Amino acid sequence: MASNGGVDLADVPSVDLMTELLRRMKCQSKPDKRLILIGPPGSGKGTQSPIIKDEYCLCHLATGDMLRAAVAAKTPLGVKAKEAMDKGELVSDDLVVGIIDEAMKKPSCQKGFILDGFPRTVVQAEKLDDMLQKKGVKVDKVLNFAIDDTILEERITGRWIHLPSGRSYHSKFAPPKIPEIDDVTGEPLIQRKDDTAAVLKSRLEAFHRQTEPVIDYYTKKGIVAELHAEKPPKEVTAEVQKALS
Ligand code: ADP
Ligand code: AMP
């Protein structure tokens, strides 16, 4: 049978092939959507993204996840990004715009995308607009994960992530079935090096100074929906669904 990316499809269990086929058939009837999730660190963007992604058949592009993968693999991009990330500062606009431009070409982005953690500066937002304009498309909706800073320290310091997939857990609010183990793969979870109270301070400062103006940028375009991100996860999901319906 035909092979694809080094995987012989004859080796893939029939149930997996059927599930993927059904998923693709269901996806064909979904409208295209291009979404941006904006919010401070810990506001719940990464928690809601997989739910939106599955519902609308979109790709989930989280610049933080991509940069962490590059740092772990010690690629030239990762080497350039590491210092700023460790300090809780933003990496340069050109670095992240380049990775987003490349990532959007993936077949999984055919129906649209969820941008999580990008754009984080007005320059990035302008460059994204240029990029999309060249493709003849535009951003449909910006979900603003509005939340008070005081709630974020407990969320950030209790966060555990599965590095390969970006899945996040919380020791108190969303614990894995077995402590420090990913529910899906059984692999170990890690705590991010920048998920400390001290680094959170710089990350929040960067958010207020550099990213909040991005919310104003899209508010002027009339496409922002504000969520109550302090609510429990299921209630936030309900608000997301309402905003996208
Ligand atoms: P972000 O991607 O915006 O940085 P995450 O989705 O990773 O944030 O959430 C940060 C932490 O808070 C995670 O440990 C997650 O399990 C937890 N969390 C996410 N949403 C909620 C919520 N609505 N209420 C309580 N905890 C949450
Ligand atoms: P996050 O996973 O979204 O919390 O991002 C982790 C870190 O990656 C940030 O503190 C920044 O150093 C860097 N980063 C992620 N996305 C961007 C972006 N769009 N622009 C600049 N830096 C970013």
mmCIF file of C-alpha atoms and ligand atoms in Angstrom:
data_model
loop_
_atom_site.group_PDB
_atom_site.id
_atom_site.type_symbol
_atom_site.label_atom_id
_atom_site.label_comp_id
_atom_site.label_asym_id
_atom_site.label_seq_id
_atom_site.Cartn_x
_atom_site.Cartn_y
_atom_site.Cartn_z
ATOM 1 C CA MET A 1 0.000 0.000 0.000
ATOM 2 C CA ALA A 2 1.079 3.623 -0.501
ATOM 3 C CA SER A 3 3.461 4.928 2.078
ATOM 4 C CA ASN A 4 3.215 8.413 3.500
ATOM 5 C CA GLY A 5 5.985 10.288 5.268
ATOM 6 C CA GLY A 6 7.787 7.031 6.048
ATOM 7 C CA VAL A 7 4.614 5.421 7.480
ATOM 8 C CA ASP A 8 3.338 2.396 5.557
ATOM 9 C CA LEU A 9 -0.433 2.852 5.608
ATOM 10 C CA ALA A 10 -0.822 -0.960 5.462
ATOM 11 C CA ASP A 11 0.606 -1.010 8.987
ATOM 12 C CA VAL A 12 -1.928 1.487 10.350
ATOM 13 C CA PRO A 13 -4.785 -0.296 12.180
ATOM 14 C CA SER A 14 -8.092 -0.179 10.247
ATOM 15 C CA VAL A 15 -9.863 1.461 13.165
ATOM 16 C CA ASP A 16 -7.380 4.376 13.057
ATOM 17 C CA LEU A 17 -7.761 4.757 9.286
ATOM 18 C CA MET A 18 -11.570 4.722 9.579
ATOM 19 C CA THR A 19 -11.529 7.228 12.424
ATOM 20 C CA GLU A 20 -9.321 9.578 10.388
ATOM 21 C CA LEU A 21 -11.515 9.122 7.300
ATOM 22 C CA LEU A 22 -14.667 9.935 9.287
ATOM 23 C CA ARG A 23 -12.939 12.957 10.803
ATOM 24 C CA ARG A 24 -11.987 14.261 7.359
ATOM 25 C CA MET A 25 -15.516 13.710 6.009
ATOM 26 C CA LYS A 26 -16.998 15.595 8.969
ATOM 27 C CA CYS A 27 -14.455 18.383 8.499
ATOM 28 C CA GLN A 28 -15.428 18.933 4.867
ATOM 29 C CA SER A 29 -18.710 20.528 5.916
ATOM 30 C CA LYS A 30 -17.060 22.937 8.388
ATOM 31 C CA PRO A 31 -16.582 26.570 7.434
ATOM 32 C CA ASP A 32 -13.020 27.940 7.302
ATOM 33 C CA LYS A 33 -12.001 29.797 10.467
ATOM 34 C CA ARG A 34 -8.970 31.870 11.335
ATOM 35 C CA LEU A 35 -8.769 32.580 15.029
ATOM 36 C CA ILE A 36 -6.413 34.331 17.410
ATOM 37 C CA LEU A 37 -6.327 33.614 21.153
ATOM 38 C CA ILE A 38 -4.916 36.474 23.223
ATOM 39 C CA GLY A 39 -4.446 36.447 26.966
ATOM 40 C CA PRO A 40 -1.743 36.580 29.626
ATOM 41 C CA PRO A 41 0.274 33.478 30.522
ATOM 42 C CA GLY A 42 -1.953 31.011 32.364
ATOM 43 C CA SER A 43 -5.236 32.465 31.105
ATOM 44 C CA GLY A 44 -6.260 29.119 29.561
ATOM 45 C CA LYS A 45 -5.445 29.495 25.846
ATOM 46 C CA GLY A 46 -3.641 26.167 25.602
ATOM 47 C CA THR A 47 -6.420 24.420 27.534
ATOM 48 C CA GLN A 48 -9.195 25.627 25.224
ATOM 49 C CA SER A 49 -7.251 25.295 21.940
ATOM 50 C CA PRO A 50 -7.546 21.489 21.467
ATOM 51 C CA ILE A 51 -11.318 21.692 21.993
ATOM 52 C CA ILE A 52 -11.721 24.457 19.367
ATOM 53 C CA LYS A 53 -9.285 22.688 17.056
ATOM 54 C CA ASP A 54 -11.288 19.444 17.104
ATOM 55 C CA GLU A 55 -14.642 21.182 16.757
ATOM 56 C CA TYR A 56 -13.652 23.259 13.701
ATOM 57 C CA CYS A 57 -10.893 21.077 12.171
ATOM 58 C CA LEU A 58 -8.245 23.776 12.509
ATOM 59 C CA CYS A 59 -4.525 23.575 13.175
ATOM 60 C CA HIS A 60 -3.264 24.842 16.521
ATOM 61 C CA LEU A 61 -0.171 27.005 16.175
ATOM 62 C CA ALA A 62 1.337 27.944 19.544
ATOM 63 C CA THR A 63 4.524 29.937 19.066
ATOM 64 C CA GLY A 64 5.610 29.176 22.651
ATOM 65 C CA ASP A 65 5.392 25.398 21.995
ATOM 66 C CA MET A 66 7.284 25.755 18.707
ATOM 67 C CA LEU A 67 10.006 27.853 20.315
ATOM 68 C CA ARG A 68 10.374 25.406 23.236
ATOM 69 C CA ALA A 69 10.760 22.547 20.732
ATOM 70 C CA ALA A 70 13.457 24.558 18.922
ATOM 71 C CA VAL A 71 15.249 25.286 22.227
ATOM 72 C CA ALA A 72 15.111 21.585 23.206
ATOM 73 C CA ALA A 73 16.491 20.557 19.791
ATOM 74 C CA LYS A 74 19.164 23.307 20.009
ATOM 75 C CA THR A 75 18.367 24.503 16.469
ATOM 76 C CA PRO A 76 19.794 27.915 15.401
ATOM 77 C CA LEU A 77 16.312 29.381 16.036
ATOM 78 C CA GLY A 78 16.215 27.818 19.514
ATOM 79 C CA VAL A 79 19.673 29.121 20.376
ATOM 80 C CA LYS A 80 18.589 32.659 19.403
ATOM 81 C CA ALA A 81 15.299 32.450 21.337
ATOM 82 C CA LYS A 82 16.485 30.821 24.580
ATOM 83 C CA GLU A 83 17.857 33.820 26.469
ATOM 84 C CA ALA A 84 14.744 35.979 26.049
ATOM 85 C CA MET A 85 12.457 33.045 26.907
ATOM 86 C CA ASP A 86 14.344 32.223 30.099
ATOM 87 C CA LYS A 87 13.961 35.844 31.228
ATOM 88 C CA GLY A 88 10.263 36.011 30.356
ATOM 89 C CA GLU A 89 10.873 38.567 27.607
ATOM 90 C CA LEU A 90 9.564 38.383 24.056
ATOM 91 C CA VAL A 91 11.798 37.022 21.307
ATOM 92 C CA SER A 92 12.264 39.163 18.185
ATOM 93 C CA ASP A 93 9.304 39.749 15.882
ATOM 94 C CA ASP A 94 11.182 38.438 12.835
ATOM 95 C CA LEU A 95 11.889 35.068 14.490
ATOM 96 C CA VAL A 96 8.265 34.347 15.355
ATOM 97 C CA VAL A 97 6.782 35.773 12.149
ATOM 98 C CA GLY A 98 9.081 33.416 10.207
ATOM 99 C CA ILE A 99 7.942 30.332 12.116
ATOM 100 C CA ILE A 100 4.252 31.210 11.794
ATOM 101 C CA ASP A 101 4.569 31.859 8.052
ATOM 102 C CA GLU A 102 6.157 28.432 7.621
ATOM 103 C CA ALA A 103 3.742 26.620 9.968
ATOM 104 C CA MET A 104 0.641 27.926 8.170
ATOM 105 C CA LYS A 105 1.647 25.973 5.068
ATOM 106 C CA LYS A 106 0.896 22.660 6.828
ATOM 107 C CA PRO A 107 -1.970 20.626 5.296
ATOM 108 C CA SER A 108 -3.642 20.549 8.728
ATOM 109 C CA CYS A 109 -4.141 24.339 8.420
ATOM 110 C CA GLN A 110 -6.254 23.945 5.265
ATOM 111 C CA LYS A 111 -9.531 24.775 7.101
ATOM 112 C CA GLY A 112 -7.887 27.595 9.044
ATOM 113 C CA PHE A 113 -5.914 28.018 12.231
ATOM 114 C CA ILE A 114 -5.876 28.893 15.900
ATOM 115 C CA LEU A 115 -2.987 31.209 16.708
ATOM 116 C CA ASP A 116 -2.124 30.814 20.395
ATOM 117 C CA GLY A 117 0.423 33.288 21.740
ATOM 118 C CA PHE A 118 0.801 35.096 18.411
ATOM 119 C CA PRO A 119 0.649 37.973 17.525
ATOM 120 C CA ARG A 120 2.090 39.402 20.743
ATOM 121 C CA THR A 121 3.106 42.828 19.418
ATOM 122 C CA VAL A 122 1.409 45.273 17.047
ATOM 123 C CA VAL A 123 4.289 44.747 14.590
ATOM 124 C CA GLN A 124 3.523 40.995 14.580
ATOM 125 C CA ALA A 125 -0.188 41.752 14.017
ATOM 126 C CA GLU A 126 0.631 43.998 11.062
ATOM 127 C CA LYS A 127 2.946 41.391 9.569
ATOM 128 C CA LEU A 128 0.258 38.741 10.013
ATOM 129 C CA ASP A 129 -2.233 40.962 8.174
ATOM 130 C CA ASP A 130 0.225 41.334 5.265
ATOM 131 C CA MET A 131 0.784 37.585 5.207
ATOM 132 C CA LEU A 132 -2.953 36.828 5.126
ATOM 133 C CA GLN A 133 -3.715 39.559 2.620
ATOM 134 C CA LYS A 134 -1.309 37.914 0.174
ATOM 135 C CA LYS A 135 -3.332 34.706 0.557
ATOM 136 C CA GLY A 136 -6.627 36.622 0.143
ATOM 137 C CA VAL A 137 -7.910 35.718 3.625
ATOM 138 C CA LYS A 138 -8.291 37.465 6.997
ATOM 139 C CA VAL A 139 -8.640 36.841 10.729
ATOM 140 C CA ASP A 140 -12.273 36.021 11.596
ATOM 141 C CA LYS A 141 -12.244 36.353 15.374
ATOM 142 C CA VAL A 142 -9.959 37.252 18.265
ATOM 143 C CA LEU A 143 -10.773 35.624 21.604
ATOM 144 C CA ASN A 144 -9.595 37.803 24.457
ATOM 145 C CA PHE A 145 -8.947 35.662 27.568
ATOM 146 C CA ALA A 146 -9.563 38.475 30.031
ATOM 147 C CA ILE A 147 -8.450 37.671 33.596
ATOM 148 C CA ASP A 148 -7.065 39.415 36.641
ATOM 149 C CA ASP A 149 -3.281 39.084 37.146
ATOM 150 C CA THR A 150 -3.774 37.926 40.747
ATOM 151 C CA ILE A 151 -5.275 34.594 39.606
ATOM 152 C CA LEU A 152 -2.338 33.686 37.390
ATOM 153 C CA GLU A 153 0.448 32.819 39.825
ATOM 154 C CA GLU A 154 -1.367 29.770 41.210
ATOM 155 C CA ARG A 155 -2.270 28.620 37.697
ATOM 156 C CA ILE A 156 1.280 29.032 36.395
ATOM 157 C CA THR A 157 3.168 27.491 39.311
ATOM 158 C CA GLY A 158 0.824 24.453 39.363
ATOM 159 C CA ARG A 159 1.036 23.836 35.596
ATOM 160 C CA TRP A 160 2.485 20.574 34.277
ATOM 161 C CA ILE A 161 2.935 20.011 30.548
ATOM 162 C CA HIS A 162 3.521 17.159 28.155
ATOM 163 C CA LEU A 163 6.281 18.673 26.052
ATOM 164 C CA PRO A 164 5.816 16.720 22.770
ATOM 165 C CA SER A 165 2.087 17.531 22.470
ATOM 166 C CA GLY A 166 1.819 20.765 24.467
ATOM 167 C CA ARG A 167 -1.014 19.241 26.590
ATOM 168 C CA SER A 168 -1.278 21.038 29.904
ATOM 169 C CA TYR A 169 -2.442 19.899 33.320
ATOM 170 C CA HIS A 170 -2.684 21.539 36.733
ATOM 171 C CA SER A 171 -1.820 19.876 40.018
ATOM 172 C CA LYS A 172 -5.021 21.263 41.582
ATOM 173 C CA PHE A 173 -7.388 22.406 38.810
ATOM 174 C CA ALA A 174 -6.802 19.741 36.120
ATOM 175 C CA PRO A 175 -4.733 16.904 37.622
ATOM 176 C CA PRO A 176 -3.533 14.018 35.424
ATOM 177 C CA LYS A 177 -4.841 10.539 36.371
ATOM 178 C CA ILE A 178 -1.369 9.635 37.680
ATOM 179 C CA PRO A 179 0.657 12.530 39.127
ATOM 180 C CA GLU A 180 3.291 13.884 36.696
ATOM 181 C CA ILE A 181 2.287 11.410 33.918
ATOM 182 C CA ASP A 182 0.532 12.285 30.641
ATOM 183 C CA ASP A 183 -2.935 10.659 30.482
ATOM 184 C CA VAL A 184 -2.676 9.942 26.742
ATOM 185 C CA THR A 185 0.871 8.640 26.222
ATOM 186 C CA GLY A 186 1.961 7.622 29.739
ATOM 187 C CA GLU A 187 5.061 9.808 29.249
ATOM 188 C CA PRO A 188 6.389 12.081 31.994
ATOM 189 C CA LEU A 189 5.114 15.640 32.423
ATOM 190 C CA ILE A 190 7.453 18.548 33.075
ATOM 191 C CA GLN A 191 7.222 21.958 34.673
ATOM 192 C CA ARG A 192 8.339 24.807 32.430
ATOM 193 C CA LYS A 193 11.508 26.594 33.471
ATOM 194 C CA ASP A 194 9.745 29.963 33.079
ATOM 195 C CA ASP A 195 6.666 28.910 35.104
ATOM 196 C CA THR A 196 7.930 30.501 38.321
ATOM 197 C CA ALA A 197 6.466 33.432 40.245
ATOM 198 C CA ALA A 198 9.584 35.522 39.486
ATOM 199 C CA VAL A 199 9.613 34.967 35.697
ATOM 200 C CA LEU A 200 5.817 35.363 35.598
ATOM 201 C CA LYS A 201 6.340 38.989 36.694
ATOM 202 C CA SER A 202 8.370 39.790 33.545
ATOM 203 C CA ARG A 203 5.976 37.817 31.353
ATOM 204 C CA LEU A 204 3.023 39.810 32.697
ATOM 205 C CA GLU A 205 4.916 43.053 32.225
ATOM 206 C CA ALA A 206 5.581 42.093 28.590
ATOM 207 C CA PHE A 207 1.900 41.193 28.193
ATOM 208 C CA HIS A 208 0.613 44.531 29.501
ATOM 209 C CA ARG A 209 3.163 46.657 27.662
ATOM 210 C CA GLN A 210 3.483 44.847 24.327
ATOM 211 C CA THR A 211 0.465 42.567 23.865
ATOM 212 C CA GLU A 212 -2.473 44.567 25.252
ATOM 213 C CA PRO A 213 -2.107 47.083 22.384
ATOM 214 C CA VAL A 214 -2.744 44.124 20.039
ATOM 215 C CA ILE A 215 -6.213 43.747 21.600
ATOM 216 C CA ASP A 216 -6.902 47.430 20.780
ATOM 217 C CA TYR A 217 -5.616 46.831 17.239
ATOM 218 C CA TYR A 218 -8.244 44.124 16.657
ATOM 219 C CA THR A 219 -10.971 45.913 18.666
ATOM 220 C CA LYS A 220 -10.789 48.692 16.065
ATOM 221 C CA LYS A 221 -11.496 46.034 13.421
ATOM 222 C CA GLY A 222 -14.578 44.914 15.418
ATOM 223 C CA ILE A 223 -13.576 41.241 15.709
ATOM 224 C CA VAL A 224 -12.766 40.816 19.429
ATOM 225 C CA ALA A 225 -14.886 38.629 21.745
ATOM 226 C CA GLU A 226 -14.108 39.005 25.448
ATOM 227 C CA LEU A 227 -14.195 35.879 27.619
ATOM 228 C CA HIS A 228 -14.381 35.575 31.407
ATOM 229 C CA ALA A 229 -11.219 33.482 31.636
ATOM 230 C CA GLU A 230 -11.324 33.290 35.442
ATOM 231 C CA LYS A 231 -14.314 30.923 35.255
ATOM 232 C CA PRO A 232 -13.924 27.104 35.444
ATOM 233 C CA PRO A 233 -12.683 25.477 32.185
ATOM 234 C CA LYS A 234 -16.098 24.135 31.088
ATOM 235 C CA GLU A 235 -17.714 27.546 31.487
ATOM 236 C CA VAL A 236 -14.930 29.149 29.449
ATOM 237 C CA THR A 237 -15.503 26.511 26.735
ATOM 238 C CA ALA A 238 -19.203 27.441 26.675
ATOM 239 C CA GLU A 239 -18.285 31.121 26.232
ATOM 240 C CA VAL A 240 -15.872 30.222 23.420
ATOM 241 C CA GLN A 241 -18.575 28.222 21.660
ATOM 242 C CA LYS A 242 -21.012 31.108 21.960
ATOM 243 C CA ALA A 243 -18.447 33.564 20.591
ATOM 244 C CA LEU A 244 -17.754 31.328 17.583
ATOM 245 C CA SER A 245 -21.343 30.364 16.749
HETATM 246 P P1 ADP B 1 -2.017 29.505 28.651
HETATM 247 O O1 ADP B 1 -1.934 28.577 27.453
HETATM 248 O O2 ADP B 1 -2.945 30.654 28.408
HETATM 249 O O3 ADP B 1 -0.678 29.944 29.159
HETATM 250 P P2 ADP B 1 -2.986 27.104 30.038
HETATM 251 O O4 ADP B 1 -4.150 26.693 29.208
HETATM 252 O O5 ADP B 1 -1.745 26.305 29.918
HETATM 253 O O6 ADP B 1 -2.686 28.684 29.835
HETATM 254 O O7 ADP B 1 -3.467 27.149 31.558
HETATM 255 C C1 ADP B 1 -2.562 27.460 32.609
HETATM 256 C C2 ADP B 1 -2.793 26.503 33.767
HETATM 257 O O8 ADP B 1 -4.077 26.738 34.338
HETATM 258 C C3 ADP B 1 -2.771 25.040 33.351
HETATM 259 O O9 ADP B 1 -2.146 24.300 34.373
HETATM 260 C C4 ADP B 1 -4.249 24.670 33.201
HETATM 261 O O10 ADP B 1 -4.488 23.305 33.504
HETATM 262 C C5 ADP B 1 -4.926 25.595 34.210
HETATM 263 N N1 ADP B 1 -6.210 26.140 33.722
HETATM 264 C C6 ADP B 1 -6.548 26.432 32.452
HETATM 265 N N2 ADP B 1 -7.803 26.936 32.388
HETATM 266 C C7 ADP B 1 -8.258 26.985 33.675
HETATM 267 C C8 ADP B 1 -9.477 27.426 34.275
HETATM 268 N N3 ADP B 1 -10.472 27.943 33.543
HETATM 269 N N4 ADP B 1 -9.582 27.335 35.622
HETATM 270 C C9 ADP B 1 -8.569 26.829 36.372
HETATM 271 N N5 ADP B 1 -7.383 26.388 35.857
HETATM 272 C C10 ADP B 1 -7.228 26.473 34.517
HETATM 273 P P1 AMP B 2 4.137 30.934 25.912
HETATM 274 O O1 AMP B 2 4.302 29.454 25.770
HETATM 275 O O2 AMP B 2 3.088 31.476 24.968
HETATM 276 O O3 AMP B 2 3.929 31.361 27.343
HETATM 277 O O4 AMP B 2 5.508 31.575 25.425
HETATM 278 C C1 AMP B 2 6.736 31.299 26.089
HETATM 279 C C2 AMP B 2 7.803 32.303 25.680
HETATM 280 O O5 AMP B 2 8.071 32.175 24.272
HETATM 281 C C3 AMP B 2 7.431 33.770 25.861
HETATM 282 O O6 AMP B 2 7.674 34.225 27.182
HETATM 283 C C4 AMP B 2 8.349 34.439 24.833
HETATM 284 O O7 AMP B 2 9.687 34.513 25.295
HETATM 285 C C5 AMP B 2 8.330 33.448 23.684
HETATM 286 N N1 AMP B 2 7.249 33.725 22.716
HETATM 287 C C6 AMP B 2 6.184 32.924 22.423
HETATM 288 N N2 AMP B 2 5.417 33.487 21.477
HETATM 289 C C7 AMP B 2 5.989 34.664 21.168
HETATM 290 C C8 AMP B 2 5.664 35.720 20.268
HETATM 291 N N3 AMP B 2 4.570 35.672 19.492
HETATM 292 N N4 AMP B 2 6.496 36.801 20.215
HETATM 293 C C9 AMP B 2 7.605 36.858 20.969
HETATM 294 N N5 AMP B 2 7.964 35.918 21.847
HETATM 295 C C10 AMP B 2 7.172 34.824 21.955
#
